[in-house]
PDB file of C-alpha atoms in Angstrom:
ATOM      1  CA  MET A 288      85.945  25.121 100.641  1.00  0.00           C
ATOM      2  CA  ASP A 289      88.693  24.403 103.019  1.00  0.00           C
ATOM      3  CA  THR A 290      90.047  22.144 105.751  1.00  0.00           C
ATOM      4  CA  LEU A 291      91.453  23.025 108.480  1.00  0.00           C
ATOM      5  CA  TYR A 292      93.237  19.947 110.428  1.00  0.00           C
ATOM      6  CA  PHE A 293      93.605  21.242 113.902  1.00  0.00           C
ATOM      7  CA  ALA A 294      94.747  19.677 116.944  1.00  0.00           C
ATOM      8  CA  ALA A 295      93.436  20.315 120.745  1.00  0.00           C
ATOM      9  CA  GLY A 296      96.175  22.374 122.723  1.00  0.00           C
ATOM     10  CA  SER A 297      97.623  23.662 119.829  1.00  0.00           C
ATOM     11  CA  CYS A 298      98.526  26.648 117.886  1.00  0.00           C
ATOM     12  CA  SER A 299      95.945  25.914 115.117  1.00  0.00           C
ATOM     13  CA  LEU A 300      93.367  27.334 117.024  1.00  0.00           C
ATOM     14  CA  ALA A 301      94.674  30.905 116.341  1.00  0.00           C
ATOM     15  CA  VAL A 302      93.500  29.975 112.487  1.00  0.00           C
ATOM     16  CA  HIS A 303      90.825  28.012 113.596  1.00  0.00           C
ATOM     17  CA  ILE A 304      89.200  30.972 114.951  1.00  0.00           C
ATOM     18  CA  ALA A 305      90.677  33.600 112.200  1.00  0.00           C
ATOM     19  CA  LEU A 306      88.476  30.802 109.487  1.00  0.00           C
ATOM     20  CA  GLU A 307      85.018  31.721 111.942  1.00  0.00           C
ATOM     21  CA  GLU A 308      85.882  34.887 112.319  1.00  0.00           C
ATOM     22  CA  THR A 309      85.119  35.170 107.928  1.00  0.00           C
ATOM     23  CA  GLY A 310      81.912  33.698 108.773  1.00  0.00           C
ATOM     24  CA  GLU A 311      81.985  31.430 105.407  1.00  0.00           C
ATOM     25  CA  PRO A 312      81.591  27.729 105.836  1.00  0.00           C
ATOM     26  CA  PHE A 313      85.139  25.602 106.046  1.00  0.00           C
ATOM     27  CA  GLN A 314      85.652  21.521 107.352  1.00  0.00           C
ATOM     28  CA  ALA A 315      87.128  20.960 110.737  1.00  0.00           C
ATOM     29  CA  VAL A 316      89.437  17.709 110.933  1.00  0.00           C
ATOM     30  CA  ARG A 317      90.649  16.993 114.233  1.00  0.00           C
ATOM     31  CA  LEU A 318      94.017  14.824 114.612  1.00  0.00           C
ATOM     32  CA  ASP A 319      94.897  13.569 118.107  1.00  0.00           C
ATOM     33  CA  LEU A 320      98.797  14.567 118.590  1.00  0.00           C
ATOM     34  CA  ALA A 321      98.642  11.500 121.522  1.00  0.00           C
ATOM     35  CA  LYS A 322      98.249   8.664 119.159  1.00  0.00           C
ATOM     36  CA  GLY A 323     100.464   9.781 116.224  1.00  0.00           C
ATOM     37  CA  GLN A 324      97.555  10.583 113.895  1.00  0.00           C
ATOM     38  CA  GLN A 325      99.679  13.309 112.765  1.00  0.00           C
ATOM     39  CA  ARG A 326     102.406  10.768 111.410  1.00  0.00           C
ATOM     40  CA  ASN A 327     100.092   8.809 109.534  1.00  0.00           C
ATOM     41  CA  ALA A 328     101.222   8.094 105.878  1.00  0.00           C
ATOM     42  CA  ASP A 329      97.468  10.059 104.900  1.00  0.00           C
ATOM     43  CA  TYR A 330      98.133  13.446 106.714  1.00  0.00           C
ATOM     44  CA  LEU A 331     102.792  13.256 105.776  1.00  0.00           C
ATOM     45  CA  ALA A 332     101.401  13.442 102.140  1.00  0.00           C
ATOM     46  CA  LEU A 333      99.809  17.137 103.059  1.00  0.00           C
ATOM     47  CA  ASN A 334     102.443  17.937 105.711  1.00  0.00           C
ATOM     48  CA  PRO A 335     105.861  15.959 105.501  1.00  0.00           C
ATOM     49  CA  LYS A 336     106.659  18.306 108.606  1.00  0.00           C
ATOM     50  CA  GLY A 337     103.857  16.478 110.598  1.00  0.00           C
ATOM     51  CA  ARG A 338     102.889  19.241 112.288  1.00  0.00           C
ATOM     52  CA  VAL A 339      98.999  21.304 112.732  1.00  0.00           C
ATOM     53  CA  PRO A 340      97.909  23.554 111.641  1.00  0.00           C
ATOM     54  CA  VAL A 341      97.003  22.238 107.647  1.00  0.00           C
ATOM     55  CA  LEU A 342      95.114  24.322 105.493  1.00  0.00           C
ATOM     56  CA  VAL A 343      94.148  22.439 102.382  1.00  0.00           C
ATOM     57  CA  THR A 344      92.912  24.892  99.628  1.00  0.00           C
ATOM     58  CA  GLU A 345      91.732  24.732  96.547  1.00  0.00           C
ATOM     59  CA  GLN A 346      95.307  25.068  95.276  1.00  0.00           C
ATOM     60  CA  GLY A 347      96.796  22.611  97.925  1.00  0.00           C
ATOM     61  CA  ALA A 348      97.377  22.581 101.432  1.00  0.00           C
ATOM     62  CA  LEU A 349      99.448  25.274 103.582  1.00  0.00           C
ATOM     63  CA  THR A 350     101.078  25.114 106.911  1.00  0.00           C
ATOM     64  CA  GLU A 351     102.607  27.598 109.240  1.00  0.00           C
ATOM     65  CA  THR A 352     100.336  29.404 111.042  1.00  0.00           C
ATOM     66  CA  PRO A 353     101.712  33.180 110.214  1.00  0.00           C
ATOM     67  CA  ALA A 354     101.393  31.788 106.669  1.00  0.00           C
ATOM     68  CA  LEU A 355      98.419  30.594 107.332  1.00  0.00           C
ATOM     69  CA  LEU A 356      96.847  33.540 109.377  1.00  0.00           C
ATOM     70  CA  LEU A 357      97.368  35.804 106.289  1.00  0.00           C
ATOM     71  CA  TYR A 358      96.058  33.516 103.858  1.00  0.00           C
ATOM     72  CA  VAL A 359      92.584  33.510 105.823  1.00  0.00           C
ATOM     73  CA  ALA A 360      92.683  37.321 105.646  1.00  0.00           C
ATOM     74  CA  GLN A 361      93.332  37.967 102.086  1.00  0.00           C
ATOM     75  CA  ARG A 362      91.399  35.463 101.422  1.00  0.00           C
ATOM     76  CA  PHE A 363      88.236  37.082 103.036  1.00  0.00           C
ATOM     77  CA  PRO A 364      88.914  40.594 102.719  1.00  0.00           C
ATOM     78  CA  GLN A 365      85.952  41.810 103.740  1.00  0.00           C
ATOM     79  CA  ALA A 366      86.091  39.754 107.366  1.00  0.00           C
ATOM     80  CA  GLY A 367      89.007  42.875 107.602  1.00  0.00           C
ATOM     81  CA  LEU A 368      91.415  40.909 109.350  1.00  0.00           C
ATOM     82  CA  ALA A 369      94.258  42.694 108.554  1.00  0.00           C
ATOM     83  CA  PRO A 370      95.492  46.249 107.036  1.00  0.00           C
ATOM     84  CA  LEU A 371      95.782  44.619 103.785  1.00  0.00           C
ATOM     85  CA  GLN A 372      95.950  48.300 102.147  1.00  0.00           C
ATOM     86  CA  ASP A 373      98.492  49.385 104.115  1.00  0.00           C
ATOM     87  CA  PRO A 374     102.042  47.557 103.412  1.00  0.00           C
ATOM     88  CA  PHE A 375     103.721  49.455 106.562  1.00  0.00           C
ATOM     89  CA  ALA A 376     101.028  48.473 109.453  1.00  0.00           C
ATOM     90  CA  LEU A 377     100.339  44.960 107.534  1.00  0.00           C
ATOM     91  CA  ALA A 378     104.604  43.764 108.306  1.00  0.00           C
ATOM     92  CA  ARG A 379     103.678  45.074 111.782  1.00  0.00           C
ATOM     93  CA  VAL A 380     101.444  42.414 111.698  1.00  0.00           C
ATOM     94  CA  GLN A 381     103.672  39.823 110.327  1.00  0.00           C
ATOM     95  CA  ALA A 382     106.129  41.139 112.353  1.00  0.00           C
ATOM     96  CA  PHE A 383     104.201  40.384 115.602  1.00  0.00           C
ATOM     97  CA  ASN A 384     102.988  37.027 114.468  1.00  0.00           C
ATOM     98  CA  SER A 385     106.264  36.043 113.299  1.00  0.00           C
ATOM     99  CA  TYR A 386     107.592  37.152 116.598  1.00  0.00           C
ATOM    100  CA  LEU A 387     105.094  34.715 118.311  1.00  0.00           C
ATOM    101  CA  CYS A 388     106.128  31.870 115.929  1.00  0.00           C
ATOM    102  CA  ALA A 389     109.548  32.228 116.516  1.00  0.00           C
ATOM    103  CA  THR A 390     110.502  32.908 119.245  1.00  0.00           C
ATOM    104  CA  VAL A 391     107.459  32.847 121.859  1.00  0.00           C
ATOM    105  CA  HIS A 392     106.134  29.382 120.909  1.00  0.00           C
ATOM    106  CA  VAL A 393     109.925  28.208 120.391  1.00  0.00           C
ATOM    107  CA  ALA A 394     110.323  29.058 124.406  1.00  0.00           C
ATOM    108  CA  HIS A 395     106.930  26.822 124.753  1.00  0.00           C
ATOM    109  CA  ALA A 396     108.248  24.233 122.754  1.00  0.00           C
ATOM    110  CA  HIS A 397     111.380  24.012 125.193  1.00  0.00           C
ATOM    111  CA  GLY A 398     109.064  22.505 128.107  1.00  0.00           C
ATOM    112  CA  LYS A 399     107.396  19.362 126.279  1.00  0.00           C
ATOM    113  CA  ARG A 400     109.299  18.658 123.187  1.00  0.00           C
ATOM    114  CA  GLY A 401     113.199  19.095 124.266  1.00  0.00           C
ATOM    115  CA  THR A 402     114.073  16.499 121.919  1.00  0.00           C
ATOM    116  CA  ARG A 403     114.065  18.929 119.125  1.00  0.00           C
ATOM    117  CA  TRP A 404     117.004  20.276 119.937  1.00  0.00           C
ATOM    118  CA  VAL A 405     119.201  17.000 121.681  1.00  0.00           C
ATOM    119  CA  ALA A 406     119.127  13.500 121.465  1.00  0.00           C
ATOM    120  CA  PRO A 407     116.198  11.806 123.647  1.00  0.00           C
ATOM    121  CA  GLU A 408     119.105  10.374 126.433  1.00  0.00           C
ATOM    122  CA  GLU A 409     120.011  13.613 127.199  1.00  0.00           C
ATOM    123  CA  THR A 410     117.862  13.691 130.082  1.00  0.00           C
ATOM    124  CA  ALA A 411     119.657  16.491 132.223  1.00  0.00           C
ATOM    125  CA  ALA A 412     119.496  18.684 129.394  1.00  0.00           C
ATOM    126  CA  ILE A 413     115.948  17.780 128.538  1.00  0.00           C
ATOM    127  CA  GLU A 414     115.278  18.421 132.611  1.00  0.00           C
ATOM    128  CA  ALA A 415     117.374  21.840 131.781  1.00  0.00           C
ATOM    129  CA  MET A 416     115.194  23.101 129.413  1.00  0.00           C
ATOM    130  CA  ARG A 417     111.598  22.092 130.803  1.00  0.00           C
ATOM    131  CA  ARG A 418     112.918  24.069 134.479  1.00  0.00           C
ATOM    132  CA  ARG A 419     114.090  26.833 131.945  1.00  0.00           C
ATOM    133  CA  VAL A 420     110.367  27.397 130.128  1.00  0.00           C
ATOM    134  CA  PRO A 421     108.614  29.175 133.220  1.00  0.00           C
ATOM    135  CA  HIS A 422     111.805  31.915 132.780  1.00  0.00           C
ATOM    136  CA  THR A 423     111.707  32.296 129.121  1.00  0.00           C
ATOM    137  CA  TYR A 424     108.169  31.947 128.449  1.00  0.00           C
ATOM    138  CA  ALA A 425     107.906  34.946 130.592  1.00  0.00           C
ATOM    139  CA  GLU A 426     110.140  36.437 129.371  1.00  0.00           C
ATOM    140  CA  CYS A 427     108.346  36.407 126.100  1.00  0.00           C
ATOM    141  CA  PHE A 428     105.375  38.007 127.936  1.00  0.00           C
ATOM    142  CA  GLU A 429     107.022  41.002 129.482  1.00  0.00           C
ATOM    143  CA  LEU A 430     107.915  42.107 126.198  1.00  0.00           C
ATOM    144  CA  ILE A 431     104.515  41.563 124.713  1.00  0.00           C
ATOM    145  CA  GLU A 432     103.075  43.571 127.836  1.00  0.00           C
ATOM    146  CA  ARG A 433     105.193  46.596 127.791  1.00  0.00           C
ATOM    147  CA  GLU A 434     105.983  47.134 124.439  1.00  0.00           C
ATOM    148  CA  LEU A 435     103.931  45.164 121.586  1.00  0.00           C
ATOM    149  CA  LEU A 436     100.374  44.879 122.609  1.00  0.00           C
ATOM    150  CA  GLN A 437      99.175  48.525 122.126  1.00  0.00           C
ATOM    151  CA  GLY A 438      95.318  47.972 123.064  1.00  0.00           C
ATOM    152  CA  PRO A 439      92.558  47.442 123.200  1.00  0.00           C
ATOM    153  CA  TRP A 440      94.141  44.809 120.232  1.00  0.00           C
ATOM    154  CA  VAL A 441      97.291  43.867 119.594  1.00  0.00           C
ATOM    155  CA  MET A 442      97.807  46.788 116.775  1.00  0.00           C
ATOM    156  CA  GLY A 443      95.437  48.940 118.433  1.00  0.00           C
ATOM    157  CA  GLU A 444      91.726  49.346 118.015  1.00  0.00           C
ATOM    158  CA  GLN A 445      92.267  46.971 114.586  1.00  0.00           C
ATOM    159  CA  TYR A 446      91.191  43.590 115.214  1.00  0.00           C
ATOM    160  CA  THR A 447      93.382  41.600 113.440  1.00  0.00           C
ATOM    161  CA  ILE A 448      95.201  38.067 112.415  1.00  0.00           C
ATOM    162  CA  ALA A 449      97.572  38.881 115.311  1.00  0.00           C
ATOM    163  CA  ASP A 450      95.298  38.715 118.047  1.00  0.00           C
ATOM    164  CA  ALA A 451      93.738  35.371 117.295  1.00  0.00           C
ATOM    165  CA  TYR A 452      97.267  34.329 117.661  1.00  0.00           C
ATOM    166  CA  LEU A 453      97.593  35.637 120.650  1.00  0.00           C
ATOM    167  CA  PHE A 454      95.168  34.347 122.470  1.00  0.00           C
ATOM    168  CA  THR A 455      96.119  31.265 121.574  1.00  0.00           C
ATOM    169  CA  LEU A 456      99.571  31.319 122.872  1.00  0.00           C
ATOM    170  CA  ALA A 457      98.708  33.521 125.767  1.00  0.00           C
ATOM    171  CA  GLY A 458      96.418  30.231 126.996  1.00  0.00           C
ATOM    172  CA  TRP A 459      99.448  28.372 127.913  1.00  0.00           C
ATOM    173  CA  LEU A 460     100.545  31.036 130.154  1.00  0.00           C
ATOM    174  CA  GLU A 461      99.059  28.592 133.104  1.00  0.00           C
ATOM    175  CA  ALA A 462     100.850  25.499 131.726  1.00  0.00           C
ATOM    176  CA  ASP A 463     104.089  27.068 131.636  1.00  0.00           C
ATOM    177  CA  GLY A 464     103.977  27.924 135.021  1.00  0.00           C
ATOM    178  CA  VAL A 465     103.767  31.234 134.406  1.00  0.00           C
ATOM    179  CA  ASP A 466     101.436  33.347 136.268  1.00  0.00           C
ATOM    180  CA  PRO A 467      99.428  35.137 134.334  1.00  0.00           C
ATOM    181  CA  ALA A 468      98.495  38.025 136.755  1.00  0.00           C
ATOM    182  CA  ARG A 469     102.075  39.291 135.705  1.00  0.00           C
ATOM    183  CA  PHE A 470     100.582  40.471 132.565  1.00  0.00           C
ATOM    184  CA  PRO A 471      97.240  42.663 133.005  1.00  0.00           C
ATOM    185  CA  LYS A 472      97.318  44.332 129.422  1.00  0.00           C
ATOM    186  CA  VAL A 473      97.266  40.225 127.987  1.00  0.00           C
ATOM    187  CA  LEU A 474      94.832  39.455 130.757  1.00  0.00           C
ATOM    188  CA  ALA A 475      92.197  41.670 129.759  1.00  0.00           C
ATOM    189  CA  HIS A 476      93.151  40.708 126.111  1.00  0.00           C
ATOM    190  CA  ARG A 477      92.616  36.824 126.588  1.00  0.00           C
ATOM    191  CA  GLN A 478      88.994  37.934 128.301  1.00  0.00           C
ATOM    192  CA  ARG A 479      87.898  40.267 125.821  1.00  0.00           C
ATOM    193  CA  MET A 480      88.740  36.904 123.079  1.00  0.00           C
ATOM    194  CA  ALA A 481      86.872  34.933 125.036  1.00  0.00           C
ATOM    195  CA  GLU A 482      83.462  37.454 124.606  1.00  0.00           C
ATOM    196  CA  ARG A 483      83.753  37.088 120.460  1.00  0.00           C
ATOM    197  CA  PRO A 484      81.408  34.750 119.309  1.00  0.00           C
ATOM    198  CA  ALA A 485      83.971  33.255 116.688  1.00  0.00           C
ATOM    199  CA  VAL A 486      86.487  32.399 119.630  1.00  0.00           C
ATOM    200  CA  GLN A 487      83.567  30.862 121.561  1.00  0.00           C
ATOM    201  CA  ARG A 488      83.030  28.719 118.149  1.00  0.00           C
ATOM    202  CA  ALA A 489      86.456  27.483 117.400  1.00  0.00           C
ATOM    203  CA  LEU A 490      86.761  26.772 121.102  1.00  0.00           C
ATOM    204  CA  ALA A 491      83.408  24.445 121.377  1.00  0.00           C
ATOM    205  CA  ARG A 492      85.059  22.418 118.341  1.00  0.00           C
ATOM    206  CA  VAL A 493      88.025  21.794 119.466  1.00  0.00           C
ATOM    207  CA  GLN A 494      86.614  21.181 123.499  1.00  0.00           C
ATOM    208  CA  GLN A 495      84.001  18.276 121.915  1.00  0.00           C
ATOM    209  CA  ASP A 496      85.115  15.017 122.468  1.00  0.00           C
TER     210      ASP A 496
END
């Protein structure tokens, strides 16, 4: 049985949702990032990056959300979470997830983790990055709204792992100072996702005390 290490409010929710969608059993272990549990020696042995998510499988530990999502889709093909038999369609899913990981999530991180890019004492630079987030995060979602979200799901009629990932990052819009009303397709997608039982189960686990 696989074990997912997750944290509330993090991108690990996407993998959590994907695992719930399979209907297969898995273990979930919560980390408290505010308490620095991601830097404990035992956890760093699993993921030296000190981040979530981590999925521990029978073959070893896996990291990075796009990789974990694809692993879940491939390990449980009966769940139909990706167009595994269509190389072009699967590459489109991967392209979308890569954009979320490499660009959208990074835009968000500039608001909360500026010290990844500048020294802690460079307070002016950190504050400048923080002020920029509402603009850069909104720019990302303008592209998603206009070009990438096909509807009703990211890839069109087929629900995929990309939907779990988009739902997770779209959940950060308000906290990043972006009015989600600017993106009616994204909002409709977020509501559609919230109605899925797998999403509800994942959120309930994440929100547990």
